[in-house]
Amino acid sequence: MHNFARLLITLHKLNDLQCAPLKEWTEAFSPGEREVLIKSLRETLPTSLLGHHDRLVAQGKRSLAPVQNGICGACQLRLPRGHVRPKLEPDLDLCDHCGAFLEWPKAPRTPKDIKLKSPAKSRERLFLTQ
């Protein structure tokens, strides 16, 4: 079983190195070093993900697209209502239009995650500031 966060990080790096190399990446590595880095990243991915990534890269596309407000970041088309953010366990989903892996935004914090200050401390602070 692969760690989902590591898969996303690896796909991000691989996209940045292969699809449209970022200026920082091209200046930081020589072409030979870049190829070695790409090879080492590819070895960490499962073959099923790697095959899909390679097909998209061969078409000149990125294999990972962020989702914002229900819109795929690769093709800029609204996802069908059937695509819902995975709630329980993260999973790589594919865009129905372009086939890119979808990267959902991090879940917003729930009210129970937010620690409220105790009323006594709030009153203390109120009296100290007056």
mmCIF file of C-alpha atoms in Angstrom:
data_model
loop_
_atom_site.group_PDB
_atom_site.id
_atom_site.type_symbol
_atom_site.label_atom_id
_atom_site.label_comp_id
_atom_site.label_asym_id
_atom_site.label_seq_id
_atom_site.Cartn_x
_atom_site.Cartn_y
_atom_site.Cartn_z
ATOM 1 C CA MET A 1 0.000 0.000 0.000
ATOM 2 C CA HIS A 2 1.377 3.364 -0.995
ATOM 3 C CA ASN A 3 1.163 6.486 1.094
ATOM 4 C CA PHE A 4 -1.286 8.815 -0.667
ATOM 5 C CA ALA A 5 0.571 12.017 0.255
ATOM 6 C CA ARG A 6 3.840 10.612 -1.113
ATOM 7 C CA LEU A 7 2.131 9.646 -4.376
ATOM 8 C CA LEU A 8 0.872 13.201 -4.812
ATOM 9 C CA ILE A 9 4.278 14.721 -4.055
ATOM 10 C CA THR A 10 5.983 12.333 -6.473
ATOM 11 C CA LEU A 11 3.448 13.082 -9.218
ATOM 12 C CA HIS A 12 3.928 16.827 -8.637
ATOM 13 C CA LYS A 13 7.705 16.528 -8.957
ATOM 14 C CA LEU A 14 7.475 14.267 -11.989
ATOM 15 C CA ASN A 15 5.080 16.663 -13.723
ATOM 16 C CA ASP A 16 7.341 19.617 -12.950
ATOM 17 C CA LEU A 17 10.386 17.813 -14.335
ATOM 18 C CA GLN A 18 8.834 16.149 -17.389
ATOM 19 C CA CYS A 19 5.872 18.148 -18.661
ATOM 20 C CA ALA A 20 6.964 21.756 -18.550
ATOM 21 C CA PRO A 21 10.235 21.990 -16.663
ATOM 22 C CA LEU A 22 10.165 24.901 -14.261
ATOM 23 C CA LYS A 23 12.932 27.469 -14.525
ATOM 24 C CA GLU A 24 14.152 26.576 -11.029
ATOM 25 C CA TRP A 25 14.435 22.903 -12.002
ATOM 26 C CA THR A 26 16.265 23.557 -15.260
ATOM 27 C CA GLU A 27 18.774 25.845 -13.559
ATOM 28 C CA ALA A 28 19.287 23.540 -10.564
ATOM 29 C CA PHE A 29 20.095 20.356 -12.505
ATOM 30 C CA SER A 30 22.049 19.502 -15.587
ATOM 31 C CA PRO A 31 20.096 17.463 -18.178
ATOM 32 C CA GLY A 32 21.843 14.275 -17.015
ATOM 33 C CA GLU A 33 21.028 14.938 -13.360
ATOM 34 C CA ARG A 34 17.430 15.696 -14.284
ATOM 35 C CA GLU A 35 17.100 12.359 -16.094
ATOM 36 C CA VAL A 36 18.514 10.519 -13.052
ATOM 37 C CA LEU A 37 16.030 12.310 -10.798
ATOM 38 C CA ILE A 38 13.137 11.471 -13.139
ATOM 39 C CA LYS A 39 14.208 7.822 -13.193
ATOM 40 C CA SER A 40 14.390 7.641 -9.387
ATOM 41 C CA LEU A 41 10.938 9.252 -9.051
ATOM 42 C CA ARG A 42 9.447 6.867 -11.608
ATOM 43 C CA GLU A 43 10.731 3.868 -9.648
ATOM 44 C CA THR A 44 8.665 4.876 -6.609
ATOM 45 C CA LEU A 45 5.328 4.998 -8.472
ATOM 46 C CA PRO A 46 3.106 1.957 -9.066
ATOM 47 C CA THR A 47 3.116 0.793 -12.694
ATOM 48 C CA SER A 48 -0.597 1.482 -13.162
ATOM 49 C CA LEU A 49 -0.164 5.162 -12.222
ATOM 50 C CA LEU A 50 3.030 5.414 -14.209
ATOM 51 C CA GLY A 51 1.403 4.050 -17.368
ATOM 52 C CA HIS A 52 -1.435 6.559 -17.155
ATOM 53 C CA HIS A 53 1.040 9.382 -16.419
ATOM 54 C CA ASP A 54 3.126 8.410 -19.475
ATOM 55 C CA ARG A 55 0.072 8.423 -21.774
ATOM 56 C CA LEU A 56 -0.867 11.942 -20.688
ATOM 57 C CA VAL A 57 2.712 13.249 -20.933
ATOM 58 C CA ALA A 58 3.002 11.788 -24.455
ATOM 59 C CA GLN A 59 -0.037 13.938 -25.380
ATOM 60 C CA GLY A 60 1.675 17.019 -23.916
ATOM 61 C CA LYS A 61 -0.564 17.166 -20.837
ATOM 62 C CA ARG A 62 0.141 17.184 -17.112
ATOM 63 C CA SER A 63 -1.034 14.094 -15.277
ATOM 64 C CA LEU A 64 -2.099 15.822 -12.056
ATOM 65 C CA ALA A 65 -4.670 18.615 -11.912
ATOM 66 C CA PRO A 66 -5.946 20.540 -8.896
ATOM 67 C CA VAL A 67 -9.712 20.786 -8.396
ATOM 68 C CA GLN A 68 -11.105 24.177 -7.412
ATOM 69 C CA ASN A 69 -14.822 24.757 -6.953
ATOM 70 C CA GLY A 70 -15.620 21.549 -8.830
ATOM 71 C CA ILE A 71 -13.539 22.536 -11.881
ATOM 72 C CA CYS A 72 -10.609 20.478 -13.200
ATOM 73 C CA GLY A 73 -7.382 22.482 -13.272
ATOM 74 C CA ALA A 74 -6.165 20.778 -16.460
ATOM 75 C CA CYS A 75 -9.117 21.131 -18.854
ATOM 76 C CA GLN A 76 -11.022 23.899 -17.008
ATOM 77 C CA LEU A 77 -14.302 21.976 -17.310
ATOM 78 C CA ARG A 78 -16.783 21.451 -14.492
ATOM 79 C CA LEU A 79 -16.719 17.931 -13.092
ATOM 80 C CA PRO A 80 -19.970 15.942 -13.157
ATOM 81 C CA ARG A 81 -21.949 15.828 -9.925
ATOM 82 C CA GLY A 82 -20.888 12.212 -9.442
ATOM 83 C CA HIS A 83 -17.395 13.379 -8.557
ATOM 84 C CA VAL A 84 -17.410 14.143 -4.892
ATOM 85 C CA ARG A 85 -14.449 14.856 -2.717
ATOM 86 C CA PRO A 86 -13.330 11.606 -1.064
ATOM 87 C CA LYS A 87 -14.290 11.918 2.592
ATOM 88 C CA LEU A 88 -12.994 8.831 4.371
ATOM 89 C CA GLU A 89 -9.863 7.723 2.620
ATOM 90 C CA PRO A 90 -8.053 9.666 -0.091
ATOM 91 C CA ASP A 91 -7.992 8.155 -3.550
ATOM 92 C CA LEU A 92 -6.777 9.300 -6.945
ATOM 93 C CA ASP A 93 -9.761 10.062 -9.128
ATOM 94 C CA LEU A 94 -9.675 10.828 -12.855
ATOM 95 C CA CYS A 95 -11.259 13.719 -14.694
ATOM 96 C CA ASP A 96 -13.975 12.429 -17.042
ATOM 97 C CA HIS A 97 -13.029 15.003 -19.688
ATOM 98 C CA CYS A 98 -9.226 15.020 -19.898
ATOM 99 C CA GLY A 99 -8.200 11.952 -17.878
ATOM 100 C CA ALA A 100 -5.890 13.804 -15.474
ATOM 101 C CA PHE A 101 -5.554 12.635 -11.884
ATOM 102 C CA LEU A 102 -7.592 14.948 -9.681
ATOM 103 C CA GLU A 103 -6.022 16.559 -6.636
ATOM 104 C CA TRP A 104 -8.752 17.673 -4.265
ATOM 105 C CA PRO A 105 -8.100 20.637 -1.966
ATOM 106 C CA LYS A 106 -7.412 19.884 1.654
ATOM 107 C CA ALA A 107 -10.514 19.443 3.755
ATOM 108 C CA PRO A 108 -11.579 22.548 5.642
ATOM 109 C CA ARG A 109 -11.279 22.424 9.371
ATOM 110 C CA THR A 110 -14.394 21.323 11.164
ATOM 111 C CA PRO A 111 -15.760 23.321 14.124
ATOM 112 C CA LYS A 112 -14.707 20.605 16.563
ATOM 113 C CA ASP A 113 -11.082 20.933 15.332
ATOM 114 C CA ILE A 114 -11.032 24.602 16.286
ATOM 115 C CA LYS A 115 -10.156 25.018 19.930
ATOM 116 C CA LEU A 116 -12.143 27.759 21.545
ATOM 117 C CA LYS A 117 -10.665 29.850 24.290
ATOM 118 C CA SER A 118 -12.192 29.371 27.663
ATOM 119 C CA PRO A 119 -14.596 32.154 28.724
ATOM 120 C CA ALA A 120 -12.549 32.807 31.855
ATOM 121 C CA LYS A 121 -9.400 33.598 29.860
ATOM 122 C CA SER A 122 -11.370 35.777 27.463
ATOM 123 C CA ARG A 123 -12.758 37.785 30.384
ATOM 124 C CA GLU A 124 -9.271 38.066 31.890
ATOM 125 C CA ARG A 125 -7.920 39.469 28.659
ATOM 126 C CA LEU A 126 -10.848 41.851 28.412
ATOM 127 C CA PHE A 127 -10.168 43.268 31.885
ATOM 128 C CA LEU A 128 -6.408 43.490 31.343
ATOM 129 C CA THR A 129 -6.796 45.524 28.144
ATOM 130 C CA GLN A 130 -9.143 48.122 29.662
#
